[in-house]
């Protein structure tokens, strides 16, 4: 089933969600409202009426009868959401889908809404008072859910009507709701099972979430495990005398977790938030490890000092400015509690894993380290493994739910049991026992039965070990997903940088595996091979991967730089021509080619999308033609294709030069879309391209698109000869604008040279008047421009800066 950005229609007992009311406009409420607006739903966002006008309102003579005063809280929260970075909305225009109001004047309007989500302050008495008012206006059968992060469902619904209790559930989003994939679904004691099924499906299909069914236990799943891990990590760090920088390095990308690590994450979330959750969890008398939620010394000291992190300007880190005005990051010394300049971190164990790209293969090396890093990993992972085993069946009957919640809620690439599998279950037990602890008995029972992994792959589907039945079962809800990692037996061809998979039903998939999935010789070879195989024995091709970092960061610049420095321009010319031929093969093959972009899709990656028969893009796709950043212009058909798209838009009656100018500025400023929707607004995605909300369904949706095109009688298109270009008329317009930018010192002389080349190609060269040209004509122009710029000293300086330091250079 396809998830799009159109207004969703659901199929559970004719329940349709067209309008959602969000009660509470704070950080979570306003951003939940934004995400519903993202998926095409009309939203009513309400908050309380202020008790009195503020000073500015009083100065204007306003009273509490004024709409400006009455809606001040919701208006201010809404404006804060609009200014937030990263953005909460896929496109600023989606803000019009959100209507603002207050509880006193507008609560009666919820009678016409399909789903009411309460997101008020985490106090039981306040939530109950809101529900009392909601019951006055709510239509029977309407969904009513709470975004509580820990208040038990049975307490929330106490005293409510039967219909309210049947249609009530916990829906715990994680902040920021647009980006974090977890949605915990927590039924109450009287929740209709059909409501739970609906929410599990809706959250996955339409909101793009990993929906995890939770028991009504303290902290549910993600916060219970995540906060325990964070607190224990800080405790071990203090005990071992590690610095905050060292711990953040050890708990970041090297173990498949966000760059924020542990202490930076605490600063971002807010230490008070962590402490409040930990305080509630430490009161659980039934938890044998509840002492693990007691506050470590540094946490207590920070709380006493009110150094809560970013919200107070300092926490474990602090930003200052040096004498020159340059921002400097200071780190807290956990012994002296003074700030000092942040230091770079090096551990022998980490150095030994630099060449290991596969995360699962990295873990055994990390845990075997003989330095402090190895000891830190053994202590923290052993504790996390042990704690998780004892939470079954308390917080979940199935181990996969624990992994799903922790990965989706905290951005980990592997869950606890997946990580344990990577080092070996028996080895994990040894680690736990070496710390003087024991996992739950079911782990020993599993091993004694000859079962030595928590997961396995069977016929391309991931299965988990089911403890009650002592057998493997397929993870529910994943049957329709196509995860390439699980299809190793379906590889029909591979090289060091790419693999070609048989997805079944006559469809192949080309997966990149180079660093940041850049286009080098290996990837290009795989694409050409995939097209050839598909044309010979299959009926369609998907270009997609499961990377969490990038669909493709573009061309591999290393080879280009080497040739250009040596002034081997014949080689550069050949390399560009071969890349153009490969990209054009995507468009002009005898079978449909579907490209499935996600996350970073830059340069050559964007050009691959532009030349697909259809793109099936994840909603979080950050796409752009960024070659000007290294002193070049797009020459893999990107400039040509955008000229062609401008030509097609001319036919719709839009002002020609406005269209062309927008396209020129997007490329000339290396603008990258902040979402797939914005990529569509920038014409990098067409109206016929699909946008998919759930990342896990991307490859499956792309496969289905290939089947659909094949079954509808796909025929190979012919190369175009009808692209309208502006010639000298357009070039003159752009030159005037470029000159003005240079006079204002907004761009450098080299930027002028690049922009002139870009304008020349987009306008079809030095033609006396607007006329029609062919794709080949434009490809030749862009190749010539690229070749010319690659010989420029300042371009080579830009490429070198990116290759050696990873940073763009303005020169």
mmCIF file with all atom_site columns, N, CA and C in Angstrom, residues 373-408:
data_model
loop_
_atom_site.group_PDB
_atom_site.id
_atom_site.type_symbol
_atom_site.label_atom_id
_atom_site.label_alt_id
_atom_site.label_comp_id
_atom_site.label_asym_id
_atom_site.label_entity_id
_atom_site.label_seq_id
_atom_site.pdbx_PDB_ins_code
_atom_site.Cartn_x
_atom_site.Cartn_y
_atom_site.Cartn_z
_atom_site.occupancy
_atom_site.B_iso_or_equiv
_atom_site.pdbx_formal_charge
_atom_site.auth_seq_id
_atom_site.auth_comp_id
_atom_site.auth_asym_id
_atom_site.auth_atom_id
_atom_site.pdbx_PDB_model_num
ATOM 1   N N  . UNK A 1 373 ? 38.757 2.332   26.495 1.00 0.00 ? 373 UNK A N  1
ATOM 2   C CA . UNK A 1 373 ? 37.582 2.248   25.625 1.00 0.00 ? 373 UNK A CA 1
ATOM 3   C C  . UNK A 1 373 ? 36.971 0.854   25.693 1.00 0.00 ? 373 UNK A C  1
ATOM 4   N N  . UNK A 1 374 ? 37.809 -0.174  25.610 1.00 0.00 ? 374 UNK A N  1
ATOM 5   C CA . UNK A 1 374 ? 37.312 -1.547  25.683 1.00 0.00 ? 374 UNK A CA 1
ATOM 6   C C  . UNK A 1 374 ? 36.630 -1.834  27.006 1.00 0.00 ? 374 UNK A C  1
ATOM 7   N N  . UNK A 1 375 ? 37.245 -1.363  28.100 1.00 0.00 ? 375 UNK A N  1
ATOM 8   C CA . UNK A 1 375 ? 36.647 -1.575  29.421 1.00 0.00 ? 375 UNK A CA 1
ATOM 9   C C  . UNK A 1 375 ? 35.301 -0.864  29.529 1.00 0.00 ? 375 UNK A C  1
ATOM 10  N N  . UNK A 1 376 ? 35.241 0.368   29.010 1.00 0.00 ? 376 UNK A N  1
ATOM 11  C CA . UNK A 1 376 ? 33.995 1.136   29.034 1.00 0.00 ? 376 UNK A CA 1
ATOM 12  C C  . UNK A 1 376 ? 32.894 0.383   28.285 1.00 0.00 ? 376 UNK A C  1
ATOM 13  N N  . UNK A 1 377 ? 33.218 -0.131  27.106 1.00 0.00 ? 377 UNK A N  1
ATOM 14  C CA . UNK A 1 377 ? 32.221 -0.854  26.319 1.00 0.00 ? 377 UNK A CA 1
ATOM 15  C C  . UNK A 1 377 ? 31.770 -2.123  27.036 1.00 0.00 ? 377 UNK A C  1
ATOM 16  N N  . UNK A 1 378 ? 32.705 -2.850  27.616 1.00 0.00 ? 378 UNK A N  1
ATOM 17  C CA . UNK A 1 378 ? 32.318 -4.108  28.295 1.00 0.00 ? 378 UNK A CA 1
ATOM 18  C C  . UNK A 1 378 ? 31.373 -3.827  29.461 1.00 0.00 ? 378 UNK A C  1
ATOM 19  N N  . UNK A 1 379 ? 31.664 -2.787  30.221 1.00 0.00 ? 379 UNK A N  1
ATOM 20  C CA . UNK A 1 379 ? 30.833 -2.483  31.384 1.00 0.00 ? 379 UNK A CA 1
ATOM 21  C C  . UNK A 1 379 ? 29.454 -1.980  30.973 1.00 0.00 ? 379 UNK A C  1
ATOM 22  N N  . UNK A 1 380 ? 29.396 -1.043  30.021 1.00 0.00 ? 380 UNK A N  1
ATOM 23  C CA . UNK A 1 380 ? 28.106 -0.443  29.673 1.00 0.00 ? 380 UNK A CA 1
ATOM 24  C C  . UNK A 1 380 ? 27.232 -1.401  28.864 1.00 0.00 ? 380 UNK A C  1
ATOM 25  N N  . UNK A 1 381 ? 27.831 -2.133  27.932 1.00 0.00 ? 381 UNK A N  1
ATOM 26  C CA . UNK A 1 381 ? 27.013 -3.053  27.148 1.00 0.00 ? 381 UNK A CA 1
ATOM 27  C C  . UNK A 1 381 ? 26.530 -4.219  27.997 1.00 0.00 ? 381 UNK A C  1
ATOM 28  N N  . UNK A 1 382 ? 27.382 -4.731  28.863 1.00 0.00 ? 382 UNK A N  1
ATOM 29  C CA . UNK A 1 382 ? 26.957 -5.823  29.739 1.00 0.00 ? 382 UNK A CA 1
ATOM 30  C C  . UNK A 1 382 ? 25.770 -5.388  30.594 1.00 0.00 ? 382 UNK A C  1
ATOM 31  N N  . UNK A 1 383 ? 25.827 -4.171  31.105 1.00 0.00 ? 383 UNK A N  1
ATOM 32  C CA . UNK A 1 383 ? 24.732 -3.678  31.937 1.00 0.00 ? 383 UNK A CA 1
ATOM 33  C C  . UNK A 1 383 ? 23.456 -3.526  31.129 1.00 0.00 ? 383 UNK A C  1
ATOM 34  N N  . UNK A 1 384 ? 23.576 -2.958  29.914 1.00 0.00 ? 384 UNK A N  1
ATOM 35  C CA . UNK A 1 384 ? 22.396 -2.785  29.071 1.00 0.00 ? 384 UNK A CA 1
ATOM 36  C C  . UNK A 1 384 ? 21.772 -4.109  28.665 1.00 0.00 ? 384 UNK A C  1
ATOM 37  N N  . UNK A 1 385 ? 22.606 -5.073  28.281 1.00 0.00 ? 385 UNK A N  1
ATOM 38  C CA . UNK A 1 385 ? 22.095 -6.402  27.908 1.00 0.00 ? 385 UNK A CA 1
ATOM 39  C C  . UNK A 1 385 ? 21.342 -7.020  29.085 1.00 0.00 ? 385 UNK A C  1
ATOM 40  N N  . UNK A 1 386 ? 21.973 -7.003  30.232 1.00 0.00 ? 386 UNK A N  1
ATOM 41  C CA . UNK A 1 386 ? 21.401 -7.628  31.416 1.00 0.00 ? 386 UNK A CA 1
ATOM 42  C C  . UNK A 1 386 ? 20.061 -7.015  31.784 1.00 0.00 ? 386 UNK A C  1
ATOM 43  N N  . UNK A 1 387 ? 20.017 -5.685  31.770 1.00 0.00 ? 387 UNK A N  1
ATOM 44  C CA . UNK A 1 387 ? 18.785 -4.992  32.161 1.00 0.00 ? 387 UNK A CA 1
ATOM 45  C C  . UNK A 1 387 ? 17.647 -5.321  31.195 1.00 0.00 ? 387 UNK A C  1
ATOM 46  N N  . UNK A 1 388 ? 17.950 -5.344  29.904 1.00 0.00 ? 388 UNK A N  1
ATOM 47  C CA . UNK A 1 388 ? 16.910 -5.598  28.907 1.00 0.00 ? 388 UNK A CA 1
ATOM 48  C C  . UNK A 1 388 ? 16.299 -6.984  29.068 1.00 0.00 ? 388 UNK A C  1
ATOM 49  N N  . UNK A 1 389 ? 17.112 -7.986  29.391 1.00 0.00 ? 389 UNK A N  1
ATOM 50  C CA . UNK A 1 389 ? 16.559 -9.351  29.511 1.00 0.00 ? 389 UNK A CA 1
ATOM 51  C C  . UNK A 1 389 ? 15.548 -9.446  30.649 1.00 0.00 ? 389 UNK A C  1
ATOM 52  N N  . UNK A 1 390 ? 15.772 -8.689  31.711 1.00 0.00 ? 390 UNK A N  1
ATOM 53  C CA . UNK A 1 390 ? 14.868 -8.750  32.869 1.00 0.00 ? 390 UNK A CA 1
ATOM 54  C C  . UNK A 1 390 ? 13.606 -7.909  32.685 1.00 0.00 ? 390 UNK A C  1
ATOM 55  N N  . UNK A 1 391 ? 13.522 -7.178  31.580 1.00 0.00 ? 391 UNK A N  1
ATOM 56  C CA . UNK A 1 391 ? 12.314 -6.387  31.321 1.00 0.00 ? 391 UNK A CA 1
ATOM 57  C C  . UNK A 1 391 ? 11.286 -7.182  30.523 1.00 0.00 ? 391 UNK A C  1
ATOM 58  N N  . UNK A 1 392 ? 11.647 -8.395  30.146 1.00 0.00 ? 392 UNK A N  1
ATOM 59  C CA . UNK A 1 392 ? 10.718 -9.297  29.465 1.00 0.00 ? 392 UNK A CA 1
ATOM 60  C C  . UNK A 1 392 ? 10.243 -10.316 30.488 1.00 0.00 ? 392 UNK A C  1
ATOM 61  N N  . UNK A 1 393 ? 8.952  -10.472 30.710 1.00 0.00 ? 393 UNK A N  1
ATOM 62  C CA . UNK A 1 393 ? 7.819  -9.893  29.963 1.00 0.00 ? 393 UNK A CA 1
ATOM 63  C C  . UNK A 1 393 ? 7.224  -8.633  30.609 1.00 0.00 ? 393 UNK A C  1
ATOM 64  N N  . UNK A 1 394 ? 7.925  -8.004  31.541 1.00 0.00 ? 394 UNK A N  1
ATOM 65  C CA . UNK A 1 394 ? 7.335  -6.869  32.249 1.00 0.00 ? 394 UNK A CA 1
ATOM 66  C C  . UNK A 1 394 ? 6.877  -5.765  31.303 1.00 0.00 ? 394 UNK A C  1
ATOM 67  N N  . UNK A 1 395 ? 7.785  -5.254  30.439 1.00 0.00 ? 395 UNK A N  1
ATOM 68  C CA . UNK A 1 395 ? 7.416  -4.145  29.563 1.00 0.00 ? 395 UNK A CA 1
ATOM 69  C C  . UNK A 1 395 ? 7.070  -4.611  28.156 1.00 0.00 ? 395 UNK A C  1
ATOM 70  N N  . UNK A 1 396 ? 7.484  -5.826  27.809 1.00 0.00 ? 396 UNK A N  1
ATOM 71  C CA . UNK A 1 396 ? 7.180  -6.375  26.488 1.00 0.00 ? 396 UNK A CA 1
ATOM 72  C C  . UNK A 1 396 ? 7.309  -7.887  26.536 1.00 0.00 ? 396 UNK A C  1
ATOM 73  N N  . UNK A 1 397 ? 6.415  -8.555  25.832 1.00 0.00 ? 397 UNK A N  1
ATOM 74  C CA . UNK A 1 397 ? 6.524  -10.013 25.749 1.00 0.00 ? 397 UNK A CA 1
ATOM 75  C C  . UNK A 1 397 ? 7.550  -10.435 24.710 1.00 0.00 ? 397 UNK A C  1
ATOM 76  N N  . UNK A 1 398 ? 7.856  -9.529  23.778 1.00 0.00 ? 398 UNK A N  1
ATOM 77  C CA . UNK A 1 398 ? 8.739  -9.871  22.666 1.00 0.00 ? 398 UNK A CA 1
ATOM 78  C C  . UNK A 1 398 ? 9.972  -8.973  22.681 1.00 0.00 ? 398 UNK A C  1
ATOM 79  N N  . UNK A 1 399 ? 11.119 -9.569  22.433 1.00 0.00 ? 399 UNK A N  1
ATOM 80  C CA . UNK A 1 399 ? 12.369 -8.808  22.474 1.00 0.00 ? 399 UNK A CA 1
ATOM 81  C C  . UNK A 1 399 ? 12.489 -7.813  21.319 1.00 0.00 ? 399 UNK A C  1
ATOM 82  N N  . UNK A 1 400 ? 11.856 -8.120  20.172 1.00 0.00 ? 400 UNK A N  1
ATOM 83  C CA . UNK A 1 400 ? 12.010 -7.221  19.025 1.00 0.00 ? 400 UNK A CA 1
ATOM 84  C C  . UNK A 1 400 ? 11.388 -5.857  19.297 1.00 0.00 ? 400 UNK A C  1
ATOM 85  N N  . UNK A 1 401 ? 10.343 -5.802  20.140 1.00 0.00 ? 401 UNK A N  1
ATOM 86  C CA . UNK A 1 401 ? 9.724  -4.501  20.456 1.00 0.00 ? 401 UNK A CA 1
ATOM 87  C C  . UNK A 1 401 ? 10.709 -3.603  21.208 1.00 0.00 ? 401 UNK A C  1
ATOM 88  N N  . UNK A 1 402 ? 11.522 -4.194  22.065 1.00 0.00 ? 402 UNK A N  1
ATOM 89  C CA . UNK A 1 402 ? 12.523 -3.420  22.806 1.00 0.00 ? 402 UNK A CA 1
ATOM 90  C C  . UNK A 1 402 ? 13.530 -2.814  21.839 1.00 0.00 ? 402 UNK A C  1
ATOM 91  N N  . UNK A 1 403 ? 14.007 -3.612  20.896 1.00 0.00 ? 403 UNK A N  1
ATOM 92  C CA . UNK A 1 403 ? 14.953 -3.096  19.910 1.00 0.00 ? 403 UNK A CA 1
ATOM 93  C C  . UNK A 1 403 ? 14.317 -2.049  19.014 1.00 0.00 ? 403 UNK A C  1
ATOM 94  N N  . UNK A 1 404 ? 13.082 -2.289  18.596 1.00 0.00 ? 404 UNK A N  1
ATOM 95  C CA . UNK A 1 404 ? 12.396 -1.333  17.710 1.00 0.00 ? 404 UNK A CA 1
ATOM 96  C C  . UNK A 1 404 ? 12.221 0.012   18.399 1.00 0.00 ? 404 UNK A C  1
ATOM 97  N N  . UNK A 1 405 ? 11.860 -0.014  19.676 1.00 0.00 ? 405 UNK A N  1
ATOM 98  C CA . UNK A 1 405 ? 11.629 1.236   20.405 1.00 0.00 ? 405 UNK A CA 1
ATOM 99  C C  . UNK A 1 405 ? 12.924 2.010   20.619 1.00 0.00 ? 405 UNK A C  1
ATOM 100 N N  . UNK A 1 406 ? 13.991 1.330   20.986 1.00 0.00 ? 406 UNK A N  1
ATOM 101 C CA . UNK A 1 406 ? 15.241 2.024   21.291 1.00 0.00 ? 406 UNK A CA 1
ATOM 102 C C  . UNK A 1 406 ? 15.890 2.559   20.023 1.00 0.00 ? 406 UNK A C  1
ATOM 103 N N  . UNK A 1 407 ? 15.792 1.834   18.911 1.00 0.00 ? 407 UNK A N  1
ATOM 104 C CA . UNK A 1 407 ? 16.396 2.317   17.666 1.00 0.00 ? 407 UNK A CA 1
ATOM 105 C C  . UNK A 1 407 ? 15.606 3.493   17.092 1.00 0.00 ? 407 UNK A C  1
ATOM 106 N N  . UNK A 1 408 ? 14.284 3.380   17.083 1.00 0.00 ? 408 UNK A N  1
ATOM 107 C CA . UNK A 1 408 ? 13.462 4.447   16.508 1.00 0.00 ? 408 UNK A CA 1
ATOM 108 C C  . UNK A 1 408 ? 13.380 5.669   17.420 1.00 0.00 ? 408 UNK A C  1
#
